[in-house]
Amino acid sequence: MRKTGTARFVSDLHLSAERPDLTARFAAFLADTAASKVTTLFILGDLFDAWIGDDDLAQPFNAEVCSLLRKLSDQGTQLFFMAGNRDFLIGDRFAQAAGLQRLDDMERVCEKVGAGETAILIMHGDTLCTDDTDYQAFRQQVRNPAWQSDFLARPLAERRAEAAALRQKSRAATKEKSQIIMDVNAEAVRQALIASGCRRLIHGHTHRPGCEHIALADGVAERWVLSDWDTHRGDALEVSTEGSIRRIDLAT
Ligand code: LP5
Ligand code: MN
């Protein structure tokens, strides 16, 4: 995919009806994105705390988030969405209603800088956590199309209860896991950079905002990690037309 103009990247907003403060922050961020004439907004997963299927769009909170996105799209910003581990069930119906284009789990964003071209690798980040084998097994199961059709065929109320139970299980499981297991695996990062040919990676998921420099055989790569959004936490990354990158602090 080719990017022209300024692009912004966010992830792990975990929006829910229970957190109106985060929805208000999101609305303000989108308004600023429009006012700043940002060309492209990339949402790199976990926009929602949990998404149980596009047939839940009628729910007032979901409809509100959808219309906020639609407004930005109508104002001329291109919107792209990559699935996270909380909202991998977002499908075409939501994408169409919100005015966004869905991306695969790993994407190369090319930008023209001067005479040359640079490319940014974007991911949610969960696939880089290869040491978290329980999570990877779980991921394989829920990303299976047959499993997803079965799940989506169940009544909304049942799905909602299942998702809440799963969030509980996940909270209990992550309490038991070490911080190292839940971070990215260094070799998985290197392999992703080498295979893509990119020298800049932007991802979220780990909730450990930062920028790491990684020495590769033919130069140094940058791994930029987005923050999750919570009380006193939250950010966006902005890449200018010239390719410079800056972190926008959105914490309130
Ligand atoms: O999101 P976060 O940071 O808290 O934790 C993740 C991993 N957890 C998850 C689970 C999500 O939180 C739950 C998403 C619910 C919304 C989707 C609804 C639609 C599907 C409903 C399915 C029934 O992704 C966590 C990682 C952590 O990141 C760090 O990387 O460690 O992984 C886990 O906690 C997974 C457990 O280790 C293993 C799974 C235990 C539950 C098994 C129940 C099986 C349910 C049947 C599914 C086929
Ligand atoms: Mn995540």
PDB file of C-alpha atoms and ligand atoms in Angstrom:
ATOM      1  CA  MET A   1       0.000   0.000   0.000  1.00  0.00           C
ATOM      2  CA  ARG A   2       1.265   3.462  -0.848  1.00  0.00           C
ATOM      3  CA  LYS A   3       0.988   6.316   1.610  1.00  0.00           C
ATOM      4  CA  THR A   4       1.048   9.934   0.560  1.00  0.00           C
ATOM      5  CA  GLY A   5       0.857  12.827   3.003  1.00  0.00           C
ATOM      6  CA  THR A   6       0.737  12.595   6.767  1.00  0.00           C
ATOM      7  CA  ALA A   7      -0.317   9.352   8.432  1.00  0.00           C
ATOM      8  CA  ARG A   8      -1.333   8.631  12.005  1.00  0.00           C
ATOM      9  CA  PHE A   9      -1.252   5.267  13.776  1.00  0.00           C
ATOM     10  CA  VAL A  10      -3.140   4.195  16.916  1.00  0.00           C
ATOM     11  CA  SER A  11      -3.867   0.887  18.625  1.00  0.00           C
ATOM     12  CA  ASP A  12      -5.218  -0.681  21.807  1.00  0.00           C
ATOM     13  CA  LEU A  13      -7.857   1.959  22.525  1.00  0.00           C
ATOM     14  CA  HIS A  14     -10.076  -0.745  24.087  1.00  0.00           C
ATOM     15  CA  LEU A  15     -13.195   1.404  23.679  1.00  0.00           C
ATOM     16  CA  SER A  16     -16.279   0.279  25.561  1.00  0.00           C
ATOM     17  CA  ALA A  17     -19.570   1.693  26.825  1.00  0.00           C
ATOM     18  CA  GLU A  18     -18.084   1.490  30.336  1.00  0.00           C
ATOM     19  CA  ARG A  19     -15.337   4.018  29.495  1.00  0.00           C
ATOM     20  CA  PRO A  20     -16.971   7.225  28.199  1.00  0.00           C
ATOM     21  CA  ASP A  21     -13.705   9.064  29.009  1.00  0.00           C
ATOM     22  CA  LEU A  22     -11.899   7.034  26.317  1.00  0.00           C
ATOM     23  CA  THR A  23     -14.693   7.563  23.780  1.00  0.00           C
ATOM     24  CA  ALA A  24     -14.489  11.331  24.433  1.00  0.00           C
ATOM     25  CA  ARG A  25     -10.713  11.206  23.946  1.00  0.00           C
ATOM     26  CA  PHE A  26     -11.196   9.279  20.722  1.00  0.00           C
ATOM     27  CA  ALA A  27     -13.737  11.817  19.435  1.00  0.00           C
ATOM     28  CA  ALA A  28     -11.309  14.673  20.228  1.00  0.00           C
ATOM     29  CA  PHE A  29      -8.445  12.795  18.536  1.00  0.00           C
ATOM     30  CA  LEU A  30     -10.512  12.229  15.386  1.00  0.00           C
ATOM     31  CA  ALA A  31     -11.565  15.892  15.304  1.00  0.00           C
ATOM     32  CA  ASP A  32      -7.906  16.935  15.584  1.00  0.00           C
ATOM     33  CA  THR A  33      -6.959  14.427  12.875  1.00  0.00           C
ATOM     34  CA  ALA A  34      -9.488  16.046  10.528  1.00  0.00           C
ATOM     35  CA  ALA A  35      -8.440  19.598  11.501  1.00  0.00           C
ATOM     36  CA  SER A  36      -4.763  18.692  10.940  1.00  0.00           C
ATOM     37  CA  LYS A  37      -5.605  17.449   7.435  1.00  0.00           C
ATOM     38  CA  VAL A  38      -4.053  14.038   8.133  1.00  0.00           C
ATOM     39  CA  THR A  39      -4.268  11.983   4.932  1.00  0.00           C
ATOM     40  CA  THR A  40      -4.448   8.502   6.450  1.00  0.00           C
ATOM     41  CA  LEU A  41      -5.359   7.006   9.817  1.00  0.00           C
ATOM     42  CA  PHE A  42      -4.246   3.451  10.593  1.00  0.00           C
ATOM     43  CA  ILE A  43      -5.994   1.681  13.481  1.00  0.00           C
ATOM     44  CA  LEU A  44      -3.735  -1.240  14.370  1.00  0.00           C
ATOM     45  CA  GLY A  45      -6.166  -3.367  16.343  1.00  0.00           C
ATOM     46  CA  ASP A  46      -8.021  -3.462  19.669  1.00  0.00           C
ATOM     47  CA  LEU A  47     -10.103  -0.422  18.785  1.00  0.00           C
ATOM     48  CA  PHE A  48     -12.790  -2.085  20.899  1.00  0.00           C
ATOM     49  CA  ASP A  49     -12.450  -3.807  24.257  1.00  0.00           C
ATOM     50  CA  ALA A  50     -14.350  -6.709  22.683  1.00  0.00           C
ATOM     51  CA  TRP A  51     -16.180  -7.098  19.366  1.00  0.00           C
ATOM     52  CA  ILE A  52     -18.626  -9.979  19.131  1.00  0.00           C
ATOM     53  CA  GLY A  53     -19.813  -9.541  15.536  1.00  0.00           C
ATOM     54  CA  ASP A  54     -20.959  -6.877  13.083  1.00  0.00           C
ATOM     55  CA  ASP A  55     -24.614  -7.708  13.821  1.00  0.00           C
ATOM     56  CA  ASP A  56     -24.033  -5.888  17.146  1.00  0.00           C
ATOM     57  CA  LEU A  57     -23.746  -2.572  15.272  1.00  0.00           C
ATOM     58  CA  ALA A  58     -27.210  -1.481  16.348  1.00  0.00           C
ATOM     59  CA  GLN A  59     -26.031  -1.302  19.953  1.00  0.00           C
ATOM     60  CA  PRO A  60     -25.921   2.474  20.712  1.00  0.00           C
ATOM     61  CA  PHE A  61     -22.275   2.555  21.825  1.00  0.00           C
ATOM     62  CA  ASN A  62     -21.086   0.640  18.759  1.00  0.00           C
ATOM     63  CA  ALA A  63     -23.190   2.886  16.509  1.00  0.00           C
ATOM     64  CA  GLU A  64     -21.626   5.960  18.164  1.00  0.00           C
ATOM     65  CA  VAL A  65     -18.040   4.795  17.495  1.00  0.00           C
ATOM     66  CA  CYS A  66     -19.024   3.829  13.966  1.00  0.00           C
ATOM     67  CA  SER A  67     -20.444   7.272  13.227  1.00  0.00           C
ATOM     68  CA  LEU A  68     -17.357   9.027  14.678  1.00  0.00           C
ATOM     69  CA  LEU A  69     -15.196   7.069  12.215  1.00  0.00           C
ATOM     70  CA  ARG A  70     -17.619   7.661   9.358  1.00  0.00           C
ATOM     71  CA  LYS A  71     -17.487  11.410   9.972  1.00  0.00           C
ATOM     72  CA  LEU A  72     -13.686  11.446   9.654  1.00  0.00           C
ATOM     73  CA  SER A  73     -13.863   9.339   6.508  1.00  0.00           C
ATOM     74  CA  ASP A  74     -16.479  11.716   5.031  1.00  0.00           C
ATOM     75  CA  GLN A  75     -14.158  14.626   5.866  1.00  0.00           C
ATOM     76  CA  GLY A  76     -11.540  13.098   3.568  1.00  0.00           C
ATOM     77  CA  THR A  77      -9.160  11.081   5.781  1.00  0.00           C
ATOM     78  CA  GLN A  78      -8.547   7.548   4.515  1.00  0.00           C
ATOM     79  CA  LEU A  79      -9.126   5.000   7.290  1.00  0.00           C
ATOM     80  CA  PHE A  80      -7.499   1.582   7.551  1.00  0.00           C
ATOM     81  CA  PHE A  81      -8.153  -1.069  10.172  1.00  0.00           C
ATOM     82  CA  MET A  82      -6.055  -4.074  11.151  1.00  0.00           C
ATOM     83  CA  ALA A  83      -7.565  -6.608  13.560  1.00  0.00           C
ATOM     84  CA  GLY A  84      -6.354  -7.032  17.130  1.00  0.00           C
ATOM     85  CA  ASN A  85      -6.932  -9.906  19.543  1.00  0.00           C
ATOM     86  CA  ARG A  86     -10.048  -8.172  20.917  1.00  0.00           C
ATOM     87  CA  ASP A  87     -11.745  -7.194  17.653  1.00  0.00           C
ATOM     88  CA  PHE A  88     -10.737  -9.786  15.068  1.00  0.00           C
ATOM     89  CA  LEU A  89     -14.455 -10.343  14.386  1.00  0.00           C
ATOM     90  CA  ILE A  90     -14.831  -6.909  12.777  1.00  0.00           C
ATOM     91  CA  GLY A  91     -15.990  -7.627   9.249  1.00  0.00           C
ATOM     92  CA  ASP A  92     -17.084  -5.935   6.035  1.00  0.00           C
ATOM     93  CA  ARG A  93     -20.376  -4.701   7.429  1.00  0.00           C
ATOM     94  CA  PHE A  94     -18.712  -2.624  10.144  1.00  0.00           C
ATOM     95  CA  ALA A  95     -15.953  -1.535   7.752  1.00  0.00           C
ATOM     96  CA  GLN A  96     -18.471  -0.266   5.214  1.00  0.00           C
ATOM     97  CA  ALA A  97     -20.586   1.520   7.804  1.00  0.00           C
ATOM     98  CA  ALA A  98     -17.530   3.187   9.375  1.00  0.00           C
ATOM     99  CA  GLY A  99     -15.925   4.062   6.038  1.00  0.00           C
ATOM    100  CA  LEU A 100     -12.737   2.126   6.650  1.00  0.00           C
ATOM    101  CA  GLN A 101     -10.763  -0.452   4.701  1.00  0.00           C
ATOM    102  CA  ARG A 102      -9.696  -3.656   6.391  1.00  0.00           C
ATOM    103  CA  LEU A 103      -6.066  -4.745   6.188  1.00  0.00           C
ATOM    104  CA  ASP A 104      -4.397  -8.140   6.546  1.00  0.00           C
ATOM    105  CA  ASP A 105      -2.520  -8.972   9.771  1.00  0.00           C
ATOM    106  CA  MET A 106       0.751  -7.665   8.380  1.00  0.00           C
ATOM    107  CA  GLU A 107       1.065  -4.847   5.886  1.00  0.00           C
ATOM    108  CA  ARG A 108       3.823  -2.846   4.245  1.00  0.00           C
ATOM    109  CA  VAL A 109       3.142   0.860   3.925  1.00  0.00           C
ATOM    110  CA  CYS A 110       5.370   2.455   1.287  1.00  0.00           C
ATOM    111  CA  GLU A 111       6.076   6.129   1.214  1.00  0.00           C
ATOM    112  CA  LYS A 112       7.935   8.243  -1.267  1.00  0.00           C
ATOM    113  CA  VAL A 113      10.705  10.162   0.489  1.00  0.00           C
ATOM    114  CA  GLY A 114      12.744  12.392  -1.799  1.00  0.00           C
ATOM    115  CA  ALA A 115      13.994  10.340  -4.718  1.00  0.00           C
ATOM    116  CA  GLY A 116      13.777   7.032  -2.856  1.00  0.00           C
ATOM    117  CA  GLU A 117      11.114   5.007  -1.143  1.00  0.00           C
ATOM    118  CA  THR A 118      10.902   3.719   2.408  1.00  0.00           C
ATOM    119  CA  ALA A 119       8.509   1.163   3.803  1.00  0.00           C
ATOM    120  CA  ILE A 120       6.956   0.745   7.231  1.00  0.00           C
ATOM    121  CA  LEU A 121       5.826  -2.651   8.470  1.00  0.00           C
ATOM    122  CA  ILE A 122       2.613  -2.428  10.500  1.00  0.00           C
ATOM    123  CA  MET A 123       1.159  -5.160  12.713  1.00  0.00           C
ATOM    124  CA  HIS A 124      -1.075  -5.461  15.770  1.00  0.00           C
ATOM    125  CA  GLY A 125       1.892  -7.086  17.511  1.00  0.00           C
ATOM    126  CA  ASP A 126       0.349 -10.245  18.985  1.00  0.00           C
ATOM    127  CA  THR A 127       1.923 -12.525  16.347  1.00  0.00           C
ATOM    128  CA  LEU A 128       5.365 -11.352  17.517  1.00  0.00           C
ATOM    129  CA  CYS A 129       4.705 -12.720  21.027  1.00  0.00           C
ATOM    130  CA  THR A 130       5.752 -16.224  20.052  1.00  0.00           C
ATOM    131  CA  ASP A 131       6.866 -17.213  23.589  1.00  0.00           C
ATOM    132  CA  ASP A 132       3.238 -16.912  24.751  1.00  0.00           C
ATOM    133  CA  THR A 133       2.388 -20.358  23.442  1.00  0.00           C
ATOM    134  CA  ASP A 134      -0.980 -20.581  25.276  1.00  0.00           C
ATOM    135  CA  TYR A 135      -2.075 -17.376  23.585  1.00  0.00           C
ATOM    136  CA  GLN A 136      -0.811 -18.500  20.157  1.00  0.00           C
ATOM    137  CA  ALA A 137      -2.795 -21.776  20.467  1.00  0.00           C
ATOM    138  CA  PHE A 138      -5.871 -19.791  21.474  1.00  0.00           C
ATOM    139  CA  ARG A 139      -5.309 -17.383  18.579  1.00  0.00           C
ATOM    140  CA  GLN A 140      -5.099 -20.207  16.066  1.00  0.00           C
ATOM    141  CA  GLN A 141      -8.416 -21.546  17.311  1.00  0.00           C
ATOM    142  CA  VAL A 142     -10.356 -18.273  17.190  1.00  0.00           C
ATOM    143  CA  ARG A 143      -8.880 -17.176  13.849  1.00  0.00           C
ATOM    144  CA  ASN A 144     -10.170 -20.358  12.230  1.00  0.00           C
ATOM    145  CA  PRO A 145     -12.999 -19.407   9.792  1.00  0.00           C
ATOM    146  CA  ALA A 146     -15.099 -22.455  10.756  1.00  0.00           C
ATOM    147  CA  TRP A 147     -14.851 -21.563  14.457  1.00  0.00           C
ATOM    148  CA  GLN A 148     -15.789 -17.982  13.648  1.00  0.00           C
ATOM    149  CA  SER A 149     -18.897 -18.958  11.619  1.00  0.00           C
ATOM    150  CA  ASP A 150     -20.071 -21.203  14.454  1.00  0.00           C
ATOM    151  CA  PHE A 151     -19.510 -18.433  16.989  1.00  0.00           C
ATOM    152  CA  LEU A 152     -21.221 -15.786  14.858  1.00  0.00           C
ATOM    153  CA  ALA A 153     -24.267 -18.051  14.386  1.00  0.00           C
ATOM    154  CA  ARG A 154     -24.957 -17.983  18.132  1.00  0.00           C
ATOM    155  CA  PRO A 155     -27.357 -15.394  19.672  1.00  0.00           C
ATOM    156  CA  LEU A 156     -25.796 -12.027  20.547  1.00  0.00           C
ATOM    157  CA  ALA A 157     -26.550 -12.382  24.268  1.00  0.00           C
ATOM    158  CA  GLU A 158     -24.748 -15.725  24.366  1.00  0.00           C
ATOM    159  CA  ARG A 159     -21.752 -14.296  22.491  1.00  0.00           C
ATOM    160  CA  ARG A 160     -21.615 -11.300  24.828  1.00  0.00           C
ATOM    161  CA  ALA A 161     -21.546 -13.575  27.877  1.00  0.00           C
ATOM    162  CA  GLU A 162     -18.883 -15.785  26.264  1.00  0.00           C
ATOM    163  CA  ALA A 163     -16.683 -12.784  25.477  1.00  0.00           C
ATOM    164  CA  ALA A 164     -17.008 -11.494  29.060  1.00  0.00           C
ATOM    165  CA  ALA A 165     -16.063 -14.933  30.415  1.00  0.00           C
ATOM    166  CA  LEU A 166     -13.102 -15.058  28.086  1.00  0.00           C
ATOM    167  CA  ARG A 167     -11.914 -11.614  29.197  1.00  0.00           C
ATOM    168  CA  GLN A 168     -12.017 -12.913  32.782  1.00  0.00           C
ATOM    169  CA  LYS A 169      -9.996 -15.996  31.813  1.00  0.00           C
ATOM    170  CA  SER A 170      -7.517 -13.819  29.972  1.00  0.00           C
ATOM    171  CA  ARG A 171      -7.105 -11.480  32.964  1.00  0.00           C
ATOM    172  CA  ALA A 172      -6.426 -14.486  35.200  1.00  0.00           C
ATOM    173  CA  ALA A 173      -4.033 -16.041  32.666  1.00  0.00           C
ATOM    174  CA  THR A 174      -2.012 -12.838  32.124  1.00  0.00           C
ATOM    175  CA  LYS A 175      -1.598 -12.405  35.906  1.00  0.00           C
ATOM    176  CA  GLU A 176       0.173 -15.764  35.966  1.00  0.00           C
ATOM    177  CA  LYS A 177       2.415 -15.180  32.938  1.00  0.00           C
ATOM    178  CA  SER A 178       5.816 -13.502  33.163  1.00  0.00           C
ATOM    179  CA  GLN A 179       6.339 -10.086  31.561  1.00  0.00           C
ATOM    180  CA  ILE A 180       9.034 -11.589  29.317  1.00  0.00           C
ATOM    181  CA  ILE A 181       6.665 -14.215  27.893  1.00  0.00           C
ATOM    182  CA  MET A 182       4.077 -11.540  27.106  1.00  0.00           C
ATOM    183  CA  ASP A 183       6.544  -9.287  25.264  1.00  0.00           C
ATOM    184  CA  VAL A 184       7.633  -9.676  21.654  1.00  0.00           C
ATOM    185  CA  ASN A 185      10.238 -12.314  20.819  1.00  0.00           C
ATOM    186  CA  ALA A 186      13.393 -10.586  19.529  1.00  0.00           C
ATOM    187  CA  GLU A 187      13.999 -13.181  16.824  1.00  0.00           C
ATOM    188  CA  ALA A 188      10.385 -12.958  15.593  1.00  0.00           C
ATOM    189  CA  VAL A 189      10.859  -9.191  15.262  1.00  0.00           C
ATOM    190  CA  ARG A 190      14.122  -9.604  13.327  1.00  0.00           C
ATOM    191  CA  GLN A 191      12.564 -12.168  10.994  1.00  0.00           C
ATOM    192  CA  ALA A 192       9.525  -9.941  10.324  1.00  0.00           C
ATOM    193  CA  LEU A 193      11.799  -6.996   9.501  1.00  0.00           C
ATOM    194  CA  ILE A 194      14.092  -9.060   7.262  1.00  0.00           C
ATOM    195  CA  ALA A 195      11.231 -10.816   5.417  1.00  0.00           C
ATOM    196  CA  SER A 196       9.423  -7.514   4.761  1.00  0.00           C
ATOM    197  CA  GLY A 197      12.531  -5.564   3.816  1.00  0.00           C
ATOM    198  CA  CYS A 198      11.282  -2.743   6.056  1.00  0.00           C
ATOM    199  CA  ARG A 199      13.513  -0.799   8.393  1.00  0.00           C
ATOM    200  CA  ARG A 200      10.702   0.632  10.470  1.00  0.00           C
ATOM    201  CA  LEU A 201       8.074  -1.385  12.359  1.00  0.00           C
ATOM    202  CA  ILE A 202       5.047   0.061  14.130  1.00  0.00           C
ATOM    203  CA  HIS A 203       2.902  -2.157  16.360  1.00  0.00           C
ATOM    204  CA  GLY A 204       0.863  -2.187  19.564  1.00  0.00           C
ATOM    205  CA  HIS A 205      -0.551  -4.987  21.749  1.00  0.00           C
ATOM    206  CA  THR A 206       2.219  -5.204  24.378  1.00  0.00           C
ATOM    207  CA  HIS A 207       1.187  -1.931  26.062  1.00  0.00           C
ATOM    208  CA  ARG A 208       4.875  -0.998  26.354  1.00  0.00           C
ATOM    209  CA  PRO A 209       5.266   2.243  24.411  1.00  0.00           C
ATOM    210  CA  GLY A 210       8.791   2.941  23.232  1.00  0.00           C
ATOM    211  CA  CYS A 211      11.244   2.890  20.372  1.00  0.00           C
ATOM    212  CA  GLU A 212      13.912   0.216  20.054  1.00  0.00           C
ATOM    213  CA  HIS A 213      16.834   0.270  17.625  1.00  0.00           C
ATOM    214  CA  ILE A 214      17.676  -3.135  16.176  1.00  0.00           C
ATOM    215  CA  ALA A 215      20.962  -3.866  14.420  1.00  0.00           C
ATOM    216  CA  LEU A 216      20.474  -5.898  11.242  1.00  0.00           C
ATOM    217  CA  ALA A 217      23.149  -7.149   8.827  1.00  0.00           C
ATOM    218  CA  ASP A 218      22.634  -4.176   6.512  1.00  0.00           C
ATOM    219  CA  GLY A 219      21.710  -1.382   8.891  1.00  0.00           C
ATOM    220  CA  VAL A 220      19.656  -0.382  11.880  1.00  0.00           C
ATOM    221  CA  ALA A 221      15.890  -0.813  12.098  1.00  0.00           C
ATOM    222  CA  GLU A 222      13.435   0.966  14.393  1.00  0.00           C
ATOM    223  CA  ARG A 223      10.632  -0.751  16.318  1.00  0.00           C
ATOM    224  CA  TRP A 224       8.024   1.767  17.450  1.00  0.00           C
ATOM    225  CA  VAL A 225       5.500   0.492  19.997  1.00  0.00           C
ATOM    226  CA  LEU A 226       2.179   2.257  20.555  1.00  0.00           C
ATOM    227  CA  SER A 227       0.666   2.663  23.994  1.00  0.00           C
ATOM    228  CA  ASP A 228      -2.718   1.328  25.042  1.00  0.00           C
ATOM    229  CA  TRP A 229      -5.290   3.967  26.029  1.00  0.00           C
ATOM    230  CA  ASP A 230      -6.199   4.135  29.694  1.00  0.00           C
ATOM    231  CA  THR A 231      -6.235   6.713  32.478  1.00  0.00           C
ATOM    232  CA  HIS A 232      -3.008   8.761  32.103  1.00  0.00           C
ATOM    233  CA  ARG A 233      -1.895   6.573  29.155  1.00  0.00           C
ATOM    234  CA  GLY A 234      -2.388   6.813  25.409  1.00  0.00           C
ATOM    235  CA  ASP A 235      -0.683   8.004  22.276  1.00  0.00           C
ATOM    236  CA  ALA A 236      -0.625   8.098  18.487  1.00  0.00           C
ATOM    237  CA  LEU A 237       2.330   8.054  16.131  1.00  0.00           C
ATOM    238  CA  GLU A 238       2.459  10.472  13.231  1.00  0.00           C
ATOM    239  CA  VAL A 239       4.616   9.975  10.134  1.00  0.00           C
ATOM    240  CA  SER A 240       5.054  13.105   8.028  1.00  0.00           C
ATOM    241  CA  THR A 241       5.237  13.321   4.245  1.00  0.00           C
ATOM    242  CA  GLU A 242       9.042  13.479   4.621  1.00  0.00           C
ATOM    243  CA  GLY A 243       9.088  10.291   6.695  1.00  0.00           C
ATOM    244  CA  SER A 244       9.883  11.803  10.096  1.00  0.00           C
ATOM    245  CA  ILE A 245       8.036  10.216  13.000  1.00  0.00           C
ATOM    246  CA  ARG A 246       6.711  11.776  16.199  1.00  0.00           C
ATOM    247  CA  ARG A 247       4.752  10.529  19.156  1.00  0.00           C
ATOM    248  CA  ILE A 248       1.596  12.448  20.087  1.00  0.00           C
ATOM    249  CA  ASP A 249       0.803  12.188  23.787  1.00  0.00           C
ATOM    250  CA  LEU A 250      -2.958  11.722  24.227  1.00  0.00           C
ATOM    251  CA  ALA A 251      -2.956  10.877  27.926  1.00  0.00           C
ATOM    252  CA  THR A 252      -5.587  12.641  30.034  1.00  0.00           C
TER     253      THR A 252
HETATM  254  O1  LP5 B   1      -5.947  -8.554  25.539  1.00  0.00           O
HETATM  255  P1  LP5 B   1      -5.070  -8.790  26.711  1.00  0.00           P
HETATM  256  O2  LP5 B   1      -3.870  -7.913  26.679  1.00  0.00           O
HETATM  257  O3  LP5 B   1      -5.752  -8.692  28.006  1.00  0.00           O
HETATM  258  O4  LP5 B   1      -4.560 -10.282  26.677  1.00  0.00           O
HETATM  259  C1  LP5 B   1      -4.098 -10.832  25.454  1.00  0.00           C
HETATM  260  C2  LP5 B   1      -4.425 -12.302  25.389  1.00  0.00           C
HETATM  261  N1  LP5 B   1      -5.828 -12.539  25.643  1.00  0.00           N
HETATM  262  C3  LP5 B   1      -6.731 -12.587  24.653  1.00  0.00           C
HETATM  263  C4  LP5 B   1      -8.164 -12.871  25.030  1.00  0.00           C
HETATM  264  C5  LP5 B   1      -8.949 -11.579  24.936  1.00  0.00           C
HETATM  265  O5  LP5 B   1      -8.641 -10.722  26.004  1.00  0.00           O
HETATM  266  C6  LP5 B   1     -10.431 -11.872  24.947  1.00  0.00           C
HETATM  267  C7  LP5 B   1     -11.065 -11.219  23.766  1.00  0.00           C
HETATM  268  C8  LP5 B   1     -12.562 -11.227  23.869  1.00  0.00           C
HETATM  269  C9  LP5 B   1     -13.200 -10.490  22.701  1.00  0.00           C
HETATM  270  C10 LP5 B   1     -13.430 -11.341  21.493  1.00  0.00           C
HETATM  271  C11 LP5 B   1     -14.802 -11.851  21.454  1.00  0.00           C
HETATM  272  C12 LP5 B   1     -15.008 -12.871  20.420  1.00  0.00           C
HETATM  273  C13 LP5 B   1     -14.456 -14.211  20.732  1.00  0.00           C
HETATM  274  C14 LP5 B   1     -15.122 -14.905  21.884  1.00  0.00           C
HETATM  275  C15 LP5 B   1     -14.494 -16.252  22.090  1.00  0.00           C
HETATM  276  C16 LP5 B   1     -15.238 -17.175  22.997  1.00  0.00           C
HETATM  277  O6  LP5 B   1      -6.448 -12.372  23.491  1.00  0.00           O
HETATM  278  C17 LP5 B   1      -3.599 -13.084  26.380  1.00  0.00           C
HETATM  279  C18 LP5 B   1      -2.130 -12.770  26.166  1.00  0.00           C
HETATM  280  C19 LP5 B   1      -1.911 -11.272  26.303  1.00  0.00           C
HETATM  281  O7  LP5 B   1      -2.705 -10.602  25.349  1.00  0.00           O
HETATM  282  C20 LP5 B   1      -0.467 -10.844  26.112  1.00  0.00           C
HETATM  283  O8  LP5 B   1      -0.062 -11.090  24.787  1.00  0.00           O
HETATM  284  O9  LP5 B   1      -1.341 -13.484  27.096  1.00  0.00           O
HETATM  285  O10 LP5 B   1      -3.787 -14.477  26.094  1.00  0.00           O
HETATM  286  C21 LP5 B   1      -4.566 -15.210  26.922  1.00  0.00           C
HETATM  287  O11 LP5 B   1      -4.861 -14.806  28.025  1.00  0.00           O
HETATM  288  C22 LP5 B   1      -4.974 -16.563  26.383  1.00  0.00           C
HETATM  289  C23 LP5 B   1      -4.771 -17.655  27.387  1.00  0.00           C
HETATM  290  O12 LP5 B   1      -3.417 -17.808  27.694  1.00  0.00           O
HETATM  291  C24 LP5 B   1      -5.313 -18.970  26.855  1.00  0.00           C
HETATM  292  C25 LP5 B   1      -6.811 -18.949  26.604  1.00  0.00           C
HETATM  293  C26 LP5 B   1      -7.600 -19.355  27.831  1.00  0.00           C
HETATM  294  C27 LP5 B   1      -9.080 -19.418  27.540  1.00  0.00           C
HETATM  295  C28 LP5 B   1      -9.486 -20.677  26.840  1.00  0.00           C
HETATM  296  C29 LP5 B   1     -10.946 -20.668  26.574  1.00  0.00           C
HETATM  297  C30 LP5 B   1     -11.280 -21.231  25.246  1.00  0.00           C
HETATM  298  C31 LP5 B   1     -12.485 -20.553  24.675  1.00  0.00           C
HETATM  299  C32 LP5 B   1     -12.905 -21.148  23.388  1.00  0.00           C
HETATM  300  C33 LP5 B   1     -12.221 -20.509  22.216  1.00  0.00           C
HETATM  301  C34 LP5 B   1     -12.197 -21.380  21.058  1.00  0.00           C
HETATM  302 MN    MN B   2      -3.927  -6.659  21.713  1.00  0.00          MN
END
